[in-house]
Amino acid sequence: MSSTPPKATVSHLKASTETVTSVHYWTEKLLSFRTTRPAAYQFTPGQFARLGVVAGDETLWRAYSVTSAVTEDELEYFLVQVPGGLFTEQLKDLKPGDPILLEKFSYGFMTADRFADGEDLWMLATGTGLGPFISILQDPAVWKKFRNLILVHCVRNADELAYQELLSKLHLRPELAAGGARLQLLRSTTRDTQPPAAGNLQGRITTLLTGGDLEAAAGLAITAEASRVMMCGNPEMITATRDILYQRGLRPCRRAVPGQFVTEDYW
Ligand SMILES: Cc1cc2nc3c(=O)[nH]c(=O)nc-3n(C[C@H](O)[C@H](O)[C@H](O)COP(=O)(O)OP(=O)(O)OC[C@H]3O[C@@H](n4cnc5c(N)ncnc54)[C@H](O)[C@@H]3O)c2cc1C
Ligand SMILES: NC(=O)c1ccc[n+]([C@@H]2O[C@H](COP(=O)([O-])OP(=O)(O)OC[C@H]3O[C@@H](n4cnc5c(N)ncnc54)[C@H](OP(=O)(O)O)[C@@H]3O)[C@@H](O)[C@H]2O)c1
């Protein structure tokens, strides 16, 4: 199901002005930033916010997945500076204290509650498509709902494998560990000239799926019975992965029909 809203401007009455509280650069063009959060702002892990910046006489709006946990006082986002991108060009010198507009509502259907059942939750991300899974993986309900959590992050170069420290320590949080799930972190690079670091994979998610490498690395088969899959990021990856899953008997979740996969296209 596509949840992409139009890139239309909306009245400021539908938005609040928040303040940037911190900015962290993972690479020259890949960053996370945090902002204040209105007391009334609610979201489900996996959803996205609509942020606004004023550029001349215009207010530009774009969608960004929330990476922070629902319990946090601030909101966090993970994004890439797109060369020549209208919105991200405005964020080039983003710093604490800067204002940013936030639409009052959260959006999106790539949430774990879409799945009626299933044992293994596969989260497939390219690039900044990792963002929603950072929030989802900090949700105790997800650790309780599934037996295995498998996060696959595929990037061009190894320095784009963000959030590794946070991810590698999630299983140590008592409120998550109490759920009983096992988290596996699978990382892959596609353009590094050096061989991948020990334990990392090489190649696109689609190639690793068709070749069986992801299942071999996780020690789990992808089946309609056991597997539930979330895909986020590059729309071409999502289209191709949908086809692969379809051939294996997995179907998209529809409003009233339980299925085995949900997606979020970033463009
Ligand atoms: C539901 C939803 C959630 C999103 N969440 C995020 C997020 O959490 N983080 C994030 O960085 N972006 C996210 N995006 C994309 C974001 O809304 C903007 O489109 C993006 O930041 C570029 O905006 P721009 O105006 O600078 O460039 P635009 O002119 O809007 O985009 C130009 C081109 O940049 C490429 N592009 C856009 N976004 C990305 C990306 N994330 N990674 C690689 N290439 C990209 C595409 O080829 C696109 O056509 C999301 C989009 C949608 C629809
Ligand atoms: N996408 C482009 O063609 C392109 C070109 C120039 C600049 N840029 C800009 O560079 C910035 C960084 O982008 P990004 O690297 O974060 O995002 P990205 O281009 O979506 O790449 C992220 C990962 O997704 C993989 N991928 C791309 N297309 C796929 C497909 N059809 N099926 C399966 N996997 C696929 C990439 O593999 P590969 O390395 O094999 O592609 C890469 O490992 C963005 O600002 C983007 O606009 C993009």
Short mmCIF file of C-alpha atoms and ligand atoms in Angstrom, two decimals:
data_model
loop_
_atom_site.label_atom_id
_atom_site.label_comp_id
_atom_site.label_asym_id
_atom_site.label_seq_id
_atom_site.Cartn_x
_atom_site.Cartn_y
_atom_site.Cartn_z
CA MET A 1 0.00 0.00 0.00
CA SER A 2 1.42 3.40 -0.89
CA SER A 3 1.20 5.94 1.91
CA THR A 4 2.93 8.78 0.12
CA PRO A 5 1.11 12.05 0.62
CA PRO A 6 1.32 14.73 -2.07
CA LYS A 7 4.17 17.21 -1.75
CA ALA A 8 1.66 20.02 -1.30
CA THR A 9 2.07 22.90 1.09
CA VAL A 10 -0.28 23.00 4.05
CA SER A 11 -1.41 25.75 6.33
CA HIS A 12 0.82 26.50 9.32
CA LEU A 13 -2.30 25.93 11.42
CA LYS A 14 -1.70 22.24 10.82
CA ALA A 15 1.90 22.51 12.03
CA SER A 16 3.96 23.60 15.00
CA THR A 17 7.41 25.18 15.01
CA GLU A 18 9.92 22.90 16.69
CA THR A 19 13.55 23.55 17.60
CA VAL A 20 16.53 21.46 16.48
CA THR A 21 18.30 20.19 19.63
CA SER A 22 21.22 18.24 18.12
CA VAL A 23 22.74 17.26 14.78
CA HIS A 24 25.00 14.25 14.17
CA TYR A 25 26.83 13.62 10.90
CA TRP A 26 27.55 9.95 10.09
CA THR A 27 29.25 10.92 6.82
CA GLU A 28 29.56 14.20 4.94
CA LYS A 29 26.00 13.86 3.60
CA LEU A 30 24.29 11.46 5.96
CA LEU A 31 22.94 12.92 9.19
CA SER A 32 20.58 12.42 12.09
CA PHE A 33 19.00 15.30 13.93
CA ARG A 34 16.74 15.68 16.91
CA THR A 35 14.07 18.25 17.64
CA THR A 36 11.71 19.18 20.42
CA ARG A 37 8.46 17.18 20.42
CA PRO A 38 5.05 18.70 21.09
CA ALA A 39 3.42 17.09 24.13
CA ALA A 40 0.45 16.05 21.99
CA TYR A 41 2.49 14.54 19.12
CA GLN A 42 1.74 10.84 18.75
CA PHE A 43 3.09 8.24 16.36
CA THR A 44 3.41 4.50 15.97
CA PRO A 45 6.95 3.16 15.37
CA GLY A 46 7.44 2.93 11.59
CA GLN A 47 5.46 6.06 10.80
CA PHE A 48 6.73 9.28 9.29
CA ALA A 49 6.39 12.96 10.08
CA ARG A 50 5.99 15.82 7.62
CA LEU A 51 8.60 18.50 8.16
CA GLY A 52 8.61 22.00 6.74
CA VAL A 53 11.28 24.60 6.04
CA VAL A 54 10.80 28.13 4.84
CA ALA A 55 12.74 28.87 1.63
CA GLY A 56 12.18 32.45 0.50
CA ASP A 57 8.42 33.01 0.10
CA GLU A 58 7.71 29.31 0.06
CA THR A 59 7.34 26.65 2.72
CA LEU A 60 8.67 23.27 1.53
CA TRP A 61 7.30 20.07 3.05
CA ARG A 62 8.79 16.59 2.96
CA ALA A 63 8.16 13.25 4.69
CA TYR A 64 10.74 11.85 7.15
CA SER A 65 10.49 8.62 9.13
CA VAL A 66 10.76 9.05 12.87
CA THR A 67 13.73 7.10 14.24
CA SER A 68 13.23 7.83 17.92
CA ALA A 69 11.30 5.63 20.34
CA VAL A 70 7.73 6.62 21.18
CA THR A 71 8.75 7.09 24.81
CA GLU A 72 11.32 9.81 24.07
CA ASP A 73 10.75 13.51 24.73
CA GLU A 74 12.37 14.46 21.43
CA LEU A 75 11.86 13.36 17.81
CA GLU A 76 14.76 12.08 15.70
CA TYR A 77 15.20 11.77 11.93
CA PHE A 78 17.87 10.16 9.71
CA LEU A 79 18.44 11.63 6.28
CA VAL A 80 20.70 11.96 3.31
CA GLN A 81 21.53 15.26 1.66
CA VAL A 82 20.36 14.77 -1.91
CA PRO A 83 22.58 16.68 -4.36
CA GLY A 84 20.48 19.59 -5.64
CA GLY A 85 17.48 18.46 -3.57
CA LEU A 86 15.22 21.42 -2.75
CA PHE A 87 14.49 20.48 0.84
CA THR A 88 17.76 18.91 1.89
CA GLU A 89 19.74 21.86 0.45
CA GLN A 90 17.94 23.97 3.08
CA LEU A 91 19.28 21.68 5.81
CA LYS A 92 22.93 21.99 4.77
CA ASP A 93 23.99 24.07 7.76
CA LEU A 94 21.43 22.70 10.19
CA LYS A 95 22.40 23.39 13.81
CA PRO A 96 20.91 23.30 17.32
CA GLY A 97 18.52 26.19 17.84
CA ASP A 98 17.25 26.21 14.22
CA PRO A 99 13.46 26.13 13.76
CA ILE A 100 11.70 23.41 11.79
CA LEU A 101 8.00 22.99 11.09
CA LEU A 102 6.26 19.76 12.07
CA GLU A 103 2.81 18.77 10.86
CA LYS A 104 0.62 17.87 13.79
CA PHE A 105 -0.22 14.38 12.55
CA SER A 106 1.96 11.35 11.84
CA TYR A 107 1.42 9.19 8.77
CA GLY A 108 2.15 5.79 7.29
CA PHE A 109 1.14 2.16 7.38
CA MET A 110 4.49 0.41 7.70
CA THR A 111 3.87 -0.63 11.30
CA ALA A 112 4.20 -3.98 13.04
CA ASP A 113 0.53 -4.02 14.03
CA ARG A 114 -0.33 -4.58 10.35
CA PHE A 115 0.68 -8.22 10.82
CA ALA A 116 -1.91 -10.49 12.35
CA ASP A 117 0.57 -13.29 12.96
CA GLY A 118 4.02 -14.55 11.95
CA GLU A 119 7.15 -15.65 13.76
CA ASP A 120 9.99 -13.84 12.04
CA LEU A 121 10.02 -10.14 11.23
CA TRP A 122 12.38 -9.26 8.36
CA MET A 123 13.17 -5.55 8.02
CA LEU A 124 14.80 -4.75 4.67
CA ALA A 125 16.30 -1.28 4.28
CA THR A 126 18.38 0.54 1.69
CA GLY A 127 20.19 3.72 2.71
CA THR A 128 18.11 5.99 4.93
CA GLY A 129 15.29 3.43 4.76
CA LEU A 130 16.89 2.17 7.96
CA GLY A 131 15.23 5.02 9.90
CA PRO A 132 11.79 3.56 10.72
CA PHE A 133 13.37 0.30 11.89
CA ILE A 134 15.38 2.18 14.51
CA SER A 135 12.09 3.23 16.07
CA ILE A 136 10.37 -0.14 15.51
CA LEU A 137 13.26 -2.01 17.15
CA GLN A 138 12.95 0.14 20.27
CA ASP A 139 9.34 -0.98 20.75
CA PRO A 140 8.98 -3.70 23.42
CA ALA A 141 5.75 -4.93 21.75
CA VAL A 142 7.74 -5.95 18.64
CA TRP A 143 10.19 -8.00 20.71
CA LYS A 144 7.21 -9.76 22.26
CA LYS A 145 5.24 -10.29 19.05
CA PHE A 146 8.01 -12.03 17.04
CA ARG A 147 10.48 -14.81 17.78
CA ASN A 148 13.14 -13.54 15.37
CA LEU A 149 13.90 -9.99 14.30
CA ILE A 150 16.16 -9.72 11.25
CA LEU A 151 17.33 -6.28 10.19
CA VAL A 152 19.00 -6.06 6.78
CA HIS A 153 20.69 -2.76 5.94
CA CYS A 154 22.15 -2.34 2.46
CA VAL A 155 24.23 0.71 1.57
CA ARG A 156 26.67 1.74 -1.11
CA ASN A 157 29.70 2.10 1.22
CA ALA A 158 30.44 0.78 4.71
CA ASP A 159 30.68 4.25 6.27
CA GLU A 160 26.91 4.61 5.60
CA LEU A 161 26.10 1.75 8.02
CA ALA A 162 24.70 4.13 10.64
CA TYR A 163 23.26 3.41 14.11
CA GLN A 164 25.45 0.32 14.60
CA GLU A 165 26.26 1.10 18.23
CA LEU A 166 22.62 1.62 19.19
CA LEU A 167 21.54 -1.49 17.27
CA SER A 168 24.21 -3.73 18.75
CA LYS A 169 23.12 -2.82 22.29
CA LEU A 170 19.35 -3.14 21.91
CA HIS A 171 19.29 -6.72 23.21
CA LEU A 172 20.80 -5.43 26.47
CA ARG A 173 17.78 -3.23 27.25
CA PRO A 174 15.73 -5.10 29.85
CA GLU A 175 12.36 -3.91 28.49
CA LEU A 176 13.24 -5.30 25.03
CA ALA A 177 15.01 -8.48 26.17
CA ALA A 178 11.93 -9.34 28.24
CA GLY A 179 10.02 -9.94 25.00
CA GLY A 180 12.23 -12.92 24.22
CA ALA A 181 12.98 -12.24 20.53
CA ARG A 182 16.40 -12.75 18.96
CA LEU A 183 17.72 -9.83 16.93
CA GLN A 184 20.06 -10.41 14.00
CA LEU A 185 21.79 -7.52 12.24
CA LEU A 186 22.73 -8.21 8.61
CA ARG A 187 24.67 -5.54 6.74
CA SER A 188 25.59 -5.36 3.12
CA THR A 189 27.58 -2.99 0.91
CA THR A 190 27.40 -2.66 -2.84
CA ARG A 191 30.13 -0.25 -3.94
CA ASP A 192 33.06 -0.65 -1.53
CA THR A 193 36.30 -1.42 -3.32
CA GLN A 194 37.56 -3.25 -0.22
CA PRO A 195 36.10 -6.66 0.73
CA PRO A 196 33.33 -6.37 3.37
CA ALA A 197 34.21 -6.46 7.07
CA ALA A 198 33.96 -9.87 8.75
CA GLY A 199 30.34 -10.92 9.01
CA ASN A 200 29.09 -8.33 6.50
CA LEU A 201 27.62 -9.26 3.14
CA GLN A 202 28.25 -7.84 -0.30
CA GLY A 203 25.52 -7.13 -2.85
CA ARG A 204 22.02 -5.74 -3.22
CA ILE A 205 19.15 -7.05 -1.11
CA THR A 206 17.51 -8.40 -4.26
CA THR A 207 20.64 -10.35 -5.26
CA LEU A 208 21.12 -11.66 -1.73
CA LEU A 209 17.50 -12.77 -1.60
CA THR A 210 17.47 -14.60 -4.92
CA GLY A 211 20.83 -16.23 -4.17
CA GLY A 212 19.63 -17.39 -0.74
CA ASP A 213 22.44 -15.49 1.03
CA LEU A 214 20.16 -13.58 3.41
CA GLU A 215 18.39 -16.71 4.57
CA ALA A 216 21.70 -18.54 4.93
CA ALA A 217 23.17 -15.68 7.00
CA ALA A 218 20.10 -15.57 9.26
CA GLY A 219 19.67 -19.35 9.40
CA LEU A 220 15.98 -18.81 8.64
CA ALA A 221 13.90 -19.55 5.55
CA ILE A 222 11.54 -16.92 4.17
CA THR A 223 8.11 -18.53 3.97
CA ALA A 224 4.53 -17.30 3.87
CA GLU A 225 3.82 -19.15 7.11
CA ALA A 226 6.63 -17.83 9.27
CA SER A 227 7.92 -14.61 7.70
CA ARG A 228 6.59 -11.09 7.83
CA VAL A 229 8.54 -8.54 5.83
CA MET A 230 8.89 -4.77 5.94
CA MET A 231 10.72 -2.97 3.13
CA CYS A 232 11.80 0.63 3.14
CA GLY A 233 13.89 2.97 1.00
CA ASN A 234 14.70 2.82 -2.70
CA PRO A 235 11.44 2.22 -4.64
CA GLU A 236 13.16 0.08 -7.27
CA MET A 237 14.48 -2.23 -4.55
CA ILE A 238 10.96 -2.45 -3.14
CA THR A 239 9.35 -3.26 -6.49
CA ALA A 240 11.92 -5.97 -7.25
CA THR A 241 11.73 -7.43 -3.73
CA ARG A 242 7.93 -7.52 -3.84
CA ASP A 243 8.19 -9.66 -6.99
CA ILE A 244 10.62 -12.06 -5.31
CA LEU A 245 8.39 -12.39 -2.24
CA TYR A 246 5.31 -12.80 -4.40
CA GLN A 247 6.92 -15.77 -6.12
CA ARG A 248 7.46 -17.30 -2.68
CA GLY A 249 3.77 -17.00 -1.85
CA LEU A 250 3.93 -13.85 0.31
CA ARG A 251 1.28 -11.18 -0.26
CA PRO A 252 0.96 -7.49 0.69
CA CYS A 253 -1.10 -6.51 3.72
CA ARG A 254 -4.30 -4.84 2.62
CA ARG A 255 -6.65 -2.81 4.75
CA ALA A 256 -8.93 -5.70 5.67
CA VAL A 257 -6.83 -8.63 4.49
CA PRO A 258 -3.89 -9.83 6.55
CA GLY A 259 -0.79 -10.35 4.44
CA GLN A 260 2.91 -10.98 4.80
CA PHE A 261 4.59 -7.74 3.73
CA VAL A 262 4.33 -3.95 4.01
CA THR A 263 6.39 -1.31 2.24
CA GLU A 264 7.42 2.35 2.35
CA ASP A 265 8.78 3.95 -0.83
CA TYR A 266 10.93 7.04 -0.20
CA TRP A 267 10.49 8.52 -3.66
C1 LIG B 1 6.95 8.28 3.33
C2 LIG B 1 8.31 8.89 3.11
C3 LIG B 1 9.25 8.87 4.14
C4 LIG B 1 10.53 9.39 3.93
N1 LIG B 1 11.46 9.33 4.92
C5 LIG B 1 12.73 9.75 4.68
C6 LIG B 1 13.74 9.63 5.68
O1 LIG B 1 13.49 9.17 6.80
N2 LIG B 1 15.00 10.05 5.37
C7 LIG B 1 15.30 10.59 4.13
O2 LIG B 1 16.46 10.94 3.90
N3 LIG B 1 14.35 10.73 3.20
C8 LIG B 1 13.08 10.34 3.44
N4 LIG B 1 12.14 10.51 2.48
C9 LIG B 1 12.48 11.31 1.29
C10 LIG B 1 12.26 12.79 1.64
O3 LIG B 1 10.88 13.04 1.85
C11 LIG B 1 12.75 13.73 0.55
O4 LIG B 1 12.20 13.36 -0.69
C12 LIG B 1 14.26 13.72 0.45
O5 LIG B 1 14.85 14.20 1.68
C13 LIG B 1 14.77 14.60 -0.70
O6 LIG B 1 14.15 15.84 -0.65
P1 LIG B 1 14.72 17.02 -1.55
O7 LIG B 1 13.67 18.08 -1.67
O8 LIG B 1 16.04 17.46 -1.03
O9 LIG B 1 14.96 16.35 -2.96
P2 LIG B 1 13.83 15.88 -3.99
O10 LIG B 1 13.87 16.82 -5.13
O11 LIG B 1 12.52 15.68 -3.28
O12 LIG B 1 14.39 14.42 -4.39
C14 LIG B 1 15.26 14.23 -5.47
C15 LIG B 1 15.66 12.79 -5.64
O13 LIG B 1 16.50 12.38 -4.58
C16 LIG B 1 16.43 10.99 -4.41
N5 LIG B 1 16.10 10.72 -3.00
C17 LIG B 1 15.10 11.25 -2.25
N6 LIG B 1 15.12 10.77 -0.99
C18 LIG B 1 16.17 9.93 -0.94
C19 LIG B 1 16.71 9.12 0.08
N7 LIG B 1 16.16 9.09 1.30
N8 LIG B 1 17.79 8.37 -0.19
C20 LIG B 1 18.36 8.39 -1.43
N9 LIG B 1 17.90 9.12 -2.44
C21 LIG B 1 16.81 9.88 -2.21
C22 LIG B 1 15.38 10.49 -5.39
O14 LIG B 1 16.04 10.05 -6.56
C23 LIG B 1 14.56 11.73 -5.63
O15 LIG B 1 13.87 11.67 -6.83
C24 LIG B 1 10.86 9.99 2.68
C25 LIG B 1 9.90 10.03 1.67
C26 LIG B 1 8.64 9.49 1.86
C27 LIG B 1 7.64 9.55 0.74
N1 LIG B 2 20.20 6.14 -7.10
C1 LIG B 2 21.00 6.71 -8.00
O1 LIG B 2 21.07 6.30 -9.15
C2 LIG B 2 21.83 7.91 -7.62
C3 LIG B 2 22.79 8.38 -8.48
C4 LIG B 2 23.58 9.46 -8.09
C5 LIG B 2 23.37 10.06 -6.87
N2 LIG B 2 22.40 9.60 -6.05
C6 LIG B 2 22.21 10.26 -4.78
O2 LIG B 2 23.12 9.71 -3.83
C7 LIG B 2 22.56 9.81 -2.55
C8 LIG B 2 22.69 8.54 -1.77
O3 LIG B 2 21.78 7.61 -2.14
P1 LIG B 2 21.83 6.26 -1.31
O4 LIG B 2 23.07 5.55 -1.65
O5 LIG B 2 21.57 6.56 0.12
O6 LIG B 2 20.53 5.52 -1.85
P2 LIG B 2 20.39 4.45 -3.01
O7 LIG B 2 20.91 4.97 -4.29
O8 LIG B 2 18.97 4.03 -2.96
O9 LIG B 2 21.34 3.22 -2.59
C9 LIG B 2 21.22 2.53 -1.35
C10 LIG B 2 21.43 1.04 -1.58
O10 LIG B 2 20.32 0.53 -2.32
C11 LIG B 2 20.83 -0.25 -3.39
N3 LIG B 2 19.92 -0.25 -4.52
C12 LIG B 2 19.74 0.75 -5.43
N4 LIG B 2 18.83 0.38 -6.36
C13 LIG B 2 18.45 -0.89 -6.05
C14 LIG B 2 17.56 -1.82 -6.66
N5 LIG B 2 16.88 -1.52 -7.77
N6 LIG B 2 17.42 -3.02 -6.09
C15 LIG B 2 18.11 -3.35 -4.97
N7 LIG B 2 18.97 -2.51 -4.35
C16 LIG B 2 19.15 -1.29 -4.89
C17 LIG B 2 22.14 0.40 -3.75
O11 LIG B 2 22.93 -0.53 -4.47
P3 LIG B 2 23.87 -0.03 -5.71
O12 LIG B 2 25.09 0.58 -5.11
O13 LIG B 2 24.15 -1.33 -6.42
O14 LIG B 2 23.09 0.93 -6.54
C18 LIG B 2 22.70 0.74 -2.38
O15 LIG B 2 23.36 -0.34 -1.80
C19 LIG B 2 21.14 10.27 -2.78
O16 LIG B 2 21.16 11.62 -2.50
C20 LIG B 2 20.86 10.03 -4.22
O17 LIG B 2 19.95 10.98 -4.71
C21 LIG B 2 21.65 8.51 -6.41
#
